[in-house]
Short mmCIF file of C-alpha atoms and ligand atoms in Angstrom, two decimals:
data_model
loop_
_atom_site.label_atom_id
_atom_site.label_comp_id
_atom_site.label_asym_id
_atom_site.label_seq_id
_atom_site.Cartn_x
_atom_site.Cartn_y
_atom_site.Cartn_z
CA MET A 1 22.17 85.89 108.54
CA LYS A 2 21.31 89.02 110.20
CA THR A 3 22.57 92.46 108.82
CA PRO A 4 22.45 95.45 111.55
CA SER A 5 20.32 97.92 110.12
CA PRO A 6 21.06 101.16 110.53
CA ILE A 7 24.76 99.93 109.74
CA ASN A 8 27.67 101.29 111.52
CA ARG A 9 31.20 101.32 109.30
CA SER A 10 32.07 104.23 111.87
CA ARG A 11 35.03 102.11 113.53
CA SER A 12 36.39 101.33 109.99
CA ALA A 13 36.38 104.36 108.50
CA GLU A 14 38.45 105.88 111.58
CA LEU A 15 40.55 102.84 111.04
CA PHE A 16 41.85 103.89 107.30
CA GLU A 17 41.36 107.31 108.44
CA ALA A 18 44.68 106.41 110.94
CA ALA A 19 45.73 103.49 107.98
CA LYS A 20 46.03 107.16 105.80
CA GLU A 21 48.69 108.53 108.34
CA TYR A 22 50.90 105.50 108.83
CA PHE A 23 50.71 103.95 104.59
CA PRO A 24 50.52 105.32 101.54
CA GLY A 25 46.41 105.38 100.38
CA GLY A 26 45.93 104.11 104.13
CA VAL A 27 47.00 100.26 102.87
CA ASN A 28 49.56 97.78 102.21
CA SER A 29 48.41 96.31 98.55
CA PRO A 30 46.97 98.99 96.26
CA VAL A 31 43.19 97.47 95.60
CA ARG A 32 42.24 96.55 99.46
CA ALA A 33 41.74 101.05 99.18
CA PHE A 34 38.52 100.90 97.20
CA LYS A 35 39.25 103.32 95.11
CA SER A 36 37.60 101.27 92.14
CA VAL A 37 34.01 101.06 93.58
CA GLY A 38 34.27 103.87 96.07
CA GLY A 39 34.18 104.50 99.35
CA THR A 40 35.73 103.18 103.04
CA PRO A 41 37.63 99.99 102.88
CA LEU A 42 36.18 97.41 105.58
CA PHE A 43 38.84 96.60 108.49
CA ILE A 44 37.93 92.84 108.63
CA ALA A 45 38.36 91.42 112.50
CA LYS A 46 38.11 88.17 111.79
CA GLY A 47 36.73 85.68 109.70
CA ASP A 48 35.54 81.90 110.59
CA GLY A 49 34.67 79.38 107.21
CA ALA A 50 33.44 81.54 104.80
CA LYS A 51 32.12 84.03 107.25
CA ILE A 52 34.04 87.63 107.99
CA TRP A 53 33.57 90.57 110.72
CA ASP A 54 34.38 93.72 110.24
CA GLU A 55 35.49 95.86 112.95
CA ASP A 56 32.08 97.03 113.58
CA CYS A 57 30.59 94.15 113.73
CA ASN A 58 29.55 93.38 110.43
CA GLU A 59 28.98 89.95 109.13
CA PHE A 60 29.71 89.08 105.64
CA ILE A 61 30.53 86.09 103.20
CA ASP A 62 33.14 86.18 102.25
CA PHE A 63 33.92 85.35 98.12
CA CYS A 64 37.23 87.23 98.50
CA CYS A 65 39.39 84.43 100.38
CA SER A 66 41.89 86.76 101.42
CA TRP A 67 42.18 86.87 96.44
CA GLY A 68 42.73 83.05 96.42
CA PRO A 69 44.93 81.61 99.63
CA LEU A 70 41.98 80.49 101.71
CA ILE A 71 40.41 77.56 99.59
CA HIS A 72 38.88 75.78 102.20
CA GLY A 73 37.91 78.62 103.55
CA HIS A 74 39.10 80.92 107.49
CA ASN A 75 40.45 79.08 110.08
CA HIS A 76 39.81 75.67 108.73
CA PRO A 77 39.90 73.48 111.73
CA TYR A 78 42.69 71.00 110.42
CA VAL A 79 44.81 74.15 109.06
CA PHE A 80 44.62 75.61 111.63
CA GLU A 81 45.67 72.39 113.81
CA LYS A 82 48.75 72.54 111.71
CA ILE A 83 49.68 76.03 112.16
CA VAL A 84 49.32 75.97 116.15
CA ALA A 85 51.46 72.83 116.43
CA THR A 86 53.94 74.00 114.01
CA LEU A 87 54.07 77.48 115.58
CA SER A 88 54.26 76.34 119.05
CA ASN A 89 58.34 75.03 118.00
CA GLY A 90 59.11 78.76 117.01
CA ALA A 91 58.67 80.41 114.00
CA SER A 92 61.50 80.36 111.86
CA PHE A 93 64.76 79.41 111.97
CA GLY A 94 67.02 80.07 108.13
CA ALA A 95 67.45 76.58 108.48
CA PRO A 96 66.29 73.56 107.02
CA THR A 97 63.26 72.00 108.76
CA LYS A 98 61.31 68.75 107.71
CA LYS A 99 58.38 70.66 107.16
CA GLU A 100 59.28 71.98 104.05
CA ASN A 101 60.58 68.32 103.03
CA GLU A 102 57.06 67.25 103.77
CA LEU A 103 54.99 69.70 101.02
CA ALA A 104 57.66 69.40 98.80
CA ALA A 105 57.20 65.61 98.36
CA PHE A 106 53.55 65.87 98.48
CA MET A 107 53.32 68.51 95.51
CA LEU A 108 56.39 66.51 93.73
CA GLU A 109 54.30 63.45 93.94
CA ARG A 110 51.24 64.70 92.41
CA LEU A 111 53.03 66.89 89.45
CA PRO A 112 55.02 64.44 87.57
CA PHE A 113 56.00 67.22 85.65
CA ILE A 114 58.56 69.05 87.50
CA ASP A 115 61.20 67.23 89.42
CA LYS A 116 61.99 69.81 91.72
CA ILE A 117 60.59 72.96 93.60
CA ARG A 118 62.29 76.56 95.45
CA PHE A 119 59.90 77.98 97.83
CA THR A 120 59.91 81.62 98.07
CA SER A 121 57.54 84.12 100.09
CA SER A 122 55.49 84.84 97.84
CA GLY A 123 54.11 84.83 94.07
CA THR A 124 55.85 87.73 92.99
CA GLU A 125 58.98 86.53 93.85
CA ALA A 126 58.28 83.07 92.75
CA VAL A 127 57.20 84.96 88.97
CA MET A 128 61.14 86.86 89.36
CA SER A 129 63.12 84.13 89.88
CA ALA A 130 61.50 82.42 86.96
CA LEU A 131 62.18 84.23 84.84
CA ARG A 132 65.74 84.88 85.89
CA LEU A 133 66.08 81.06 85.85
CA ALA A 134 64.54 80.85 81.82
CA ARG A 135 67.37 83.44 81.53
CA GLY A 136 69.65 81.85 83.26
CA ALA A 137 69.50 78.60 81.65
CA SER A 138 68.46 80.30 78.34
CA GLY A 139 71.49 82.51 78.51
CA LYS A 140 68.57 84.58 76.34
CA ASN A 141 67.26 88.19 77.71
CA LYS A 142 63.19 88.40 75.99
CA ILE A 143 59.99 88.03 77.63
CA ILE A 144 56.62 87.74 75.87
CA LYS A 145 54.02 88.19 78.31
CA PHE A 146 50.11 88.55 77.27
CA GLU A 147 48.30 91.86 78.17
CA GLY A 148 45.56 91.24 80.41
CA CYS A 149 48.01 88.35 82.68
CA TYR A 150 49.09 89.52 85.93
CA HIS A 151 52.41 88.41 87.34
CA GLY A 152 52.92 90.41 90.19
CA HIS A 153 54.78 93.62 90.73
CA VAL A 154 58.13 92.71 89.11
CA ASP A 155 59.73 95.60 87.62
CA ALA A 156 60.12 93.19 83.90
CA LEU A 157 56.61 92.35 83.46
CA LEU A 158 54.67 95.73 85.37
CA VAL A 159 54.39 96.40 81.11
CA LYS A 160 51.29 96.91 79.57
CA ALA A 161 51.47 96.85 75.06
CA GLY A 162 52.50 100.17 73.85
CA SER A 163 50.67 100.58 70.56
CA GLY A 164 50.63 98.23 67.98
CA LEU A 165 50.15 94.86 67.98
CA VAL A 166 53.60 92.92 68.67
CA THR A 167 55.49 95.28 70.49
CA PHE A 168 57.47 96.08 72.70
CA GLY A 169 56.07 97.42 76.04
CA THR A 170 55.99 100.06 77.63
CA SER A 171 56.23 100.13 81.62
CA SER A 172 52.84 100.48 83.18
CA SER A 173 54.34 102.04 86.41
CA ALA A 174 56.62 104.71 87.29
CA GLY A 175 60.13 103.67 88.45
CA VAL A 176 60.30 100.85 86.08
CA PRO A 177 63.57 101.68 83.66
CA GLU A 178 61.96 101.52 79.62
CA ALA A 179 65.07 99.87 79.40
CA PHE A 180 63.65 96.82 81.52
CA ALA A 181 60.57 97.28 79.56
CA ASN A 182 62.50 97.09 76.02
CA GLU A 183 63.19 93.38 76.91
CA THR A 184 59.10 92.93 77.83
CA LEU A 185 57.57 91.87 74.35
CA VAL A 186 53.48 92.35 74.87
CA LEU A 187 50.97 90.19 73.15
CA PRO A 188 46.71 90.42 73.02
CA LEU A 189 45.61 86.69 74.16
CA ASN A 190 43.91 84.21 72.47
CA ASP A 191 45.57 85.76 68.93
CA LEU A 192 47.78 83.01 67.05
CA ALA A 193 49.06 84.84 64.10
CA ALA A 194 50.43 87.67 66.50
CA LEU A 195 52.17 85.56 68.92
CA GLU A 196 53.41 83.21 65.66
CA ALA A 197 54.48 87.11 63.75
CA CYS A 198 56.45 87.73 67.05
CA PHE A 199 58.66 84.41 67.51
CA GLU A 200 59.49 85.10 64.04
CA ALA A 201 60.39 88.12 64.78
CA ASN A 202 62.16 87.84 67.95
CA HIS A 203 63.04 84.03 69.41
CA HIS A 204 66.55 84.56 69.02
CA ASP A 205 66.98 86.26 71.86
CA LEU A 206 63.55 84.84 73.39
CA ALA A 207 64.71 83.56 76.96
CA ALA A 208 60.55 83.15 78.26
CA VAL A 209 56.97 83.75 77.46
CA ILE A 210 55.23 83.39 80.61
CA ILE A 211 51.39 83.11 80.60
CA GLU A 212 48.39 83.08 83.74
CA PRO A 213 46.83 80.22 81.39
CA ILE A 214 43.68 80.73 82.88
CA PRO A 215 44.21 84.93 83.46
CA ALA A 216 42.19 85.52 86.43
CA ASN A 217 43.48 88.51 87.72
CA ASN A 218 42.19 91.22 84.84
CA GLY A 219 38.40 89.21 84.53
CA LEU A 220 38.80 86.02 83.78
CA ILE A 221 39.42 85.75 80.13
CA LEU A 222 39.60 81.98 79.37
CA GLN A 223 42.06 81.01 76.30
CA ASP A 224 41.00 78.89 73.67
CA LEU A 225 42.65 75.62 73.93
CA SER A 226 44.06 75.71 70.86
CA PHE A 227 45.96 78.70 71.61
CA LEU A 228 47.41 77.14 75.06
CA LYS A 229 48.60 74.36 72.65
CA SER A 230 49.99 76.31 69.60
CA LEU A 231 51.55 78.31 72.26
CA ARG A 232 52.97 74.82 73.84
CA GLU A 233 54.57 73.82 70.35
CA LEU A 234 56.22 77.14 69.01
CA CYS A 235 57.90 77.22 73.01
CA SER A 236 59.12 73.37 72.03
CA LYS A 237 59.99 74.73 68.43
CA PHE A 238 62.10 77.22 69.00
CA LYS A 239 63.15 76.32 71.98
CA VAL A 240 61.90 79.11 74.39
CA PHE A 241 60.54 78.18 78.39
CA LEU A 242 57.10 78.04 78.87
CA ILE A 243 56.52 79.53 82.01
CA PHE A 244 52.73 78.41 83.29
CA ASP A 245 51.76 81.61 86.12
CA GLU A 246 49.67 79.24 88.34
CA VAL A 247 49.35 81.73 91.05
CA ILE A 248 45.72 81.28 90.69
CA SER A 249 45.33 79.01 89.33
CA GLY A 250 47.87 75.72 90.16
CA PHE A 251 45.61 74.21 93.35
CA ARG A 252 42.02 75.61 92.41
CA VAL A 253 41.15 74.41 89.20
CA ALA A 254 42.33 70.89 89.98
CA PHE A 255 45.27 69.77 91.84
CA GLY A 256 48.21 70.20 89.15
CA GLY A 257 46.44 73.53 87.97
CA ALA A 258 45.62 74.14 84.72
CA THR A 259 48.48 72.40 83.32
CA GLU A 260 46.36 69.69 84.62
CA TYR A 261 43.13 70.73 83.44
CA TYR A 262 44.06 71.66 79.90
CA GLY A 263 46.67 69.23 79.96
CA ILE A 264 49.60 70.96 79.00
CA THR A 265 52.63 71.09 80.12
CA PRO A 266 54.62 74.25 80.45
CA ASP A 267 59.00 73.66 81.64
CA ILE A 268 58.39 75.71 84.23
CA VAL A 269 55.68 76.62 86.84
CA THR A 270 54.89 79.04 89.57
CA TYR A 271 53.06 78.70 92.39
CA GLY A 272 51.48 80.86 95.76
CA LYS A 273 48.32 81.65 97.27
CA ILE A 274 46.92 78.12 98.34
CA ILE A 275 50.07 76.47 99.27
CA GLY A 276 50.55 78.97 101.82
CA GLY A 277 47.44 78.14 103.24
CA GLY A 278 47.13 81.49 104.19
CA LEU A 279 50.43 82.72 105.22
CA PRO A 280 53.50 84.44 102.41
CA VAL A 281 54.23 81.47 100.79
CA GLY A 282 54.99 80.97 96.26
CA ALA A 283 57.22 78.43 94.71
CA TYR A 284 58.23 77.49 91.45
CA GLY A 285 59.20 74.46 89.69
CA ALA A 286 60.96 73.05 87.00
CA ARG A 287 62.25 69.89 85.34
CA LYS A 288 65.76 69.03 86.73
CA GLU A 289 67.55 70.36 84.08
CA ILE A 290 66.74 72.49 84.38
CA MET A 291 66.19 73.54 88.51
CA GLN A 292 69.95 72.29 88.44
CA PHE A 293 71.05 76.25 87.27
CA VAL A 294 69.68 77.27 90.67
CA SER A 295 71.42 78.68 93.48
CA PRO A 296 73.77 76.47 94.60
CA ASP A 297 73.50 73.86 92.58
CA GLY A 298 73.86 76.91 90.01
CA PRO A 299 74.69 80.79 88.82
CA VAL A 300 71.22 81.93 88.90
CA TYR A 301 70.59 83.23 92.75
CA GLN A 302 67.99 83.69 94.27
CA ALA A 303 67.48 83.37 98.04
CA GLY A 304 65.22 84.63 100.96
CA THR A 305 65.15 85.11 105.06
CA LEU A 306 62.26 83.65 105.38
CA SER A 307 61.41 81.18 102.40
CA GLY A 308 60.38 77.48 103.24
CA ASN A 309 59.04 79.03 106.66
CA PRO A 310 57.56 75.84 108.24
CA VAL A 311 54.45 77.83 109.66
CA ALA A 312 53.85 78.62 105.83
CA MET A 313 54.76 75.13 104.79
CA ALA A 314 52.54 73.61 107.28
CA ALA A 315 49.58 75.59 106.65
CA GLY A 316 50.32 75.09 103.37
CA LEU A 317 50.27 71.05 103.60
CA ALA A 318 47.84 70.96 105.32
CA GLN A 319 45.25 72.44 102.66
CA LEU A 320 47.45 70.36 100.22
CA GLU A 321 45.83 67.65 101.75
CA LEU A 322 42.21 68.00 101.81
CA CYS A 323 42.49 69.15 98.58
CA ALA A 324 43.76 66.07 97.34
CA ALA A 325 40.69 64.12 99.19
CA PRO A 326 39.08 62.31 96.08
CA GLY A 327 36.29 64.35 94.43
CA PHE A 328 37.48 67.58 95.75
CA TYR A 329 38.14 69.36 92.74
CA ALA A 330 34.77 67.62 90.69
CA ASP A 331 32.68 68.99 93.93
CA GLN A 332 33.85 72.06 94.10
CA ALA A 333 33.17 73.10 90.00
CA GLU A 334 29.20 71.37 90.89
CA LYS A 335 28.61 73.95 94.20
CA THR A 336 30.11 76.70 91.43
CA ASN A 337 28.32 75.61 88.30
CA LYS A 338 25.20 75.28 90.01
CA PHE A 339 25.63 79.30 91.77
CA VAL A 340 26.54 80.70 88.42
CA GLU A 341 23.65 79.01 86.26
CA SER A 342 20.99 79.87 88.92
CA ILE A 343 22.28 84.08 88.20
CA ASN A 344 23.06 83.42 84.85
CA ASP A 345 19.15 81.84 84.59
CA PHE A 346 17.63 84.89 85.89
CA ALA A 347 20.72 87.98 84.20
CA ALA A 348 18.69 85.92 80.97
CA GLN A 349 15.59 85.53 82.08
CA HIS A 350 15.31 89.90 82.57
CA ASN A 351 17.42 90.16 79.91
CA PHE A 352 20.68 91.62 82.06
CA PRO A 353 23.66 92.30 80.24
CA MET A 354 26.08 90.42 82.56
CA GLU A 355 27.16 86.47 82.65
CA LEU A 356 29.29 85.23 85.05
CA VAL A 357 31.83 83.32 83.86
CA SER A 358 33.47 80.80 85.79
CA ILE A 359 35.86 77.99 86.04
CA GLY A 360 36.82 75.39 88.61
CA SER A 361 35.53 77.81 91.87
CA ILE A 362 36.54 80.30 90.21
CA PHE A 363 33.80 83.08 88.79
CA TRP A 364 33.26 87.26 87.45
CA PHE A 365 30.66 89.17 86.80
CA SER A 366 30.82 90.28 83.09
CA PHE A 367 28.46 92.84 82.56
CA ASN A 368 27.57 95.19 79.86
CA GLY A 369 26.81 91.95 77.72
CA LYS A 370 30.61 91.04 77.07
CA LYS A 371 30.13 87.04 77.59
CA ARG A 372 32.85 84.93 78.10
CA ILE A 373 36.05 87.40 76.67
CA ALA A 374 39.25 86.17 74.97
CA ALA A 375 40.84 88.70 75.25
CA ALA A 376 42.23 92.29 78.00
CA GLU A 377 40.53 94.87 75.67
CA GLN A 378 37.18 93.55 75.24
CA ILE A 379 36.60 93.78 78.65
CA ASP A 380 34.67 97.15 79.34
CA ASN A 381 35.89 100.46 80.91
CA ASP A 382 33.07 101.88 82.46
CA MET A 383 32.54 99.48 85.39
CA SER A 384 29.55 101.74 86.71
CA ALA A 385 27.60 97.91 87.23
CA PHE A 386 29.78 96.34 89.60
CA ASN A 387 30.28 99.32 91.88
CA PHE A 388 27.10 99.38 92.38
CA MET A 389 26.44 95.88 93.40
CA HIS A 390 29.73 95.62 95.45
CA HIS A 391 27.87 98.30 97.82
CA PHE A 392 24.42 97.15 97.10
CA LEU A 393 25.88 93.80 98.39
CA LEU A 394 28.24 94.71 101.25
CA ASP A 395 25.18 96.34 102.80
CA GLN A 396 23.31 92.71 102.21
CA GLY A 397 26.37 91.29 103.80
CA VAL A 398 27.85 89.54 101.50
CA TYR A 399 31.02 90.67 100.34
CA PHE A 400 33.00 90.40 97.01
CA GLY A 401 37.00 91.78 96.18
CA PRO A 402 36.38 96.17 95.58
CA SER A 403 37.23 95.92 92.28
CA GLY A 404 35.64 94.60 89.20
CA TYR A 405 37.90 93.48 87.56
CA GLU A 406 38.59 90.64 90.21
CA VAL A 407 37.27 87.20 90.52
CA GLY A 408 35.61 85.47 92.82
CA PHE A 409 36.24 82.27 94.31
CA ILE A 410 34.04 79.79 95.96
CA SER A 411 35.95 77.81 99.48
CA SER A 412 34.74 74.01 100.29
CA ALA A 413 34.02 75.89 103.55
CA HIS A 414 30.60 77.38 101.25
CA THR A 415 27.70 76.19 102.86
CA GLN A 416 24.46 75.45 100.43
CA GLU A 417 22.65 77.43 102.73
CA GLN A 418 25.50 80.54 102.62
CA LEU A 419 25.57 80.09 98.54
CA ASP A 420 21.92 80.37 97.85
CA PHE A 421 21.76 83.62 100.40
CA ALA A 422 24.03 85.43 98.15
CA GLN A 423 22.60 84.22 95.52
CA GLU A 424 19.66 85.90 95.96
CA LYS A 425 21.78 88.74 97.26
CA ILE A 426 23.07 89.39 93.52
CA LYS A 427 19.76 88.37 91.90
CA GLU A 428 17.91 91.64 93.64
CA ALA A 429 21.27 93.82 93.52
CA LEU A 430 21.05 93.33 89.59
CA LYS A 431 17.40 94.28 89.67
CA ALA A 432 17.88 97.10 91.47
CA PHE A 433 20.87 97.95 89.24
CA TYR A 434 19.38 97.38 85.82
CA ASN A 435 16.23 98.89 87.27
CA GLN A 436 16.96 101.41 88.57
C1 PLP B 1 48.54 87.25 92.76
C2 PLP B 1 49.27 86.77 91.45
C3 PLP B 1 50.49 86.66 91.76
C4 PLP B 1 51.34 87.67 92.78
O1 PLP B 1 51.51 86.96 94.07
P1 PLP B 1 51.98 87.57 95.49
O2 PLP B 1 52.32 86.52 96.20
O3 PLP B 1 50.75 88.80 95.37
O4 PLP B 1 53.25 88.17 95.14
C5 PLP B 1 51.17 86.85 90.59
N1 PLP B 1 51.13 86.12 89.60
C6 PLP B 1 49.20 85.33 90.20
C7 PLP B 1 48.98 85.08 88.07
C8 PLP B 1 48.58 85.88 90.44
O5 PLP B 1 47.63 85.46 90.61
#
């Protein structure tokens, strides 16, 4: 594992200057701009297995994995072969292809809680469509979401809690009309009393509750199983649709995502990331009684020029075939646990107030003594420890997503040697931060 010295990032810097002329903030998705950690984003030239290289030929072990889709790393030979074979017949037709059937059949056979799915081109689109379906099928309007859960950049969900515990949302982005935000009720995670009170007050006009059953977009905020179970019971009692947004957790913690992992069944589920194999895909699914509301069977309109794109379907199917191998998820979790425990033992020995929180092959650095947090408001705003570590590790050839609120991923491509190397570097980074 070599790290060129002195580290040259001039090509990334030049490209970023040019990009700033083309795109707002120089990027096509905000977190990529390194605003949170500071400094200049790296422009990535290529990836292979668990490694990526930037435009200056620096090499990194990648724990971002494109924010989750690449559960088998970059350019996995089987996924690559399927993409190329499909692409050689043309990229898109806007007509049905058998690739859609193949991916759907593979998923539905293994996801007994849904009868039908609809493919979209992103996770955001899947969530947006799932909300429309919940509203269209129930004839009700309001949605509950939880503070600290991210569901893509859907208008009605770019909403945070206002003051007070049970509250109408206030939009967290300019350009979202207050009238939209008013249809969204925002509650703290893992707070059953607040949830019950909100159901009592609003169930007449409540279409759905949407939650990341494993909240992993604002730290990793693992929920009490009892909270998730109560949520399921309340939704059933009041005939409110429960939507599990499994865009990150689906096919990540188990083939059937958090639904399978926890044994709690939602009414509507959304997927994305892993099911596209690195290409743009999302999906939503439900029982056929619910899915029959979707156009052209029913009145809930939803469409897409590139929906079910054959190349993306082939990439997703290839990844899922690999995921379905016996023992795959147990192996991933074991590999991740070993990595996490070694770092946590080290931090504990040195009294460093940091703990890695993890589930399956997802992990997150919880700093400032905040162990295993259950709600968003418990996260410290001070990200200085993560920011220090991020830059330290970049210099050492270890790449994390550029924000302390983001989780890391371990793929099946990460070798033990690479994990040992990264683990040592993380320990050095912690020592350097806490002993400075
Ligand atoms: C990433 C993510 C989304 C948005 O998916 P995009 O493909 O980025 O639009 C929605 N929900 C969750 C839980 C996600 O992790």
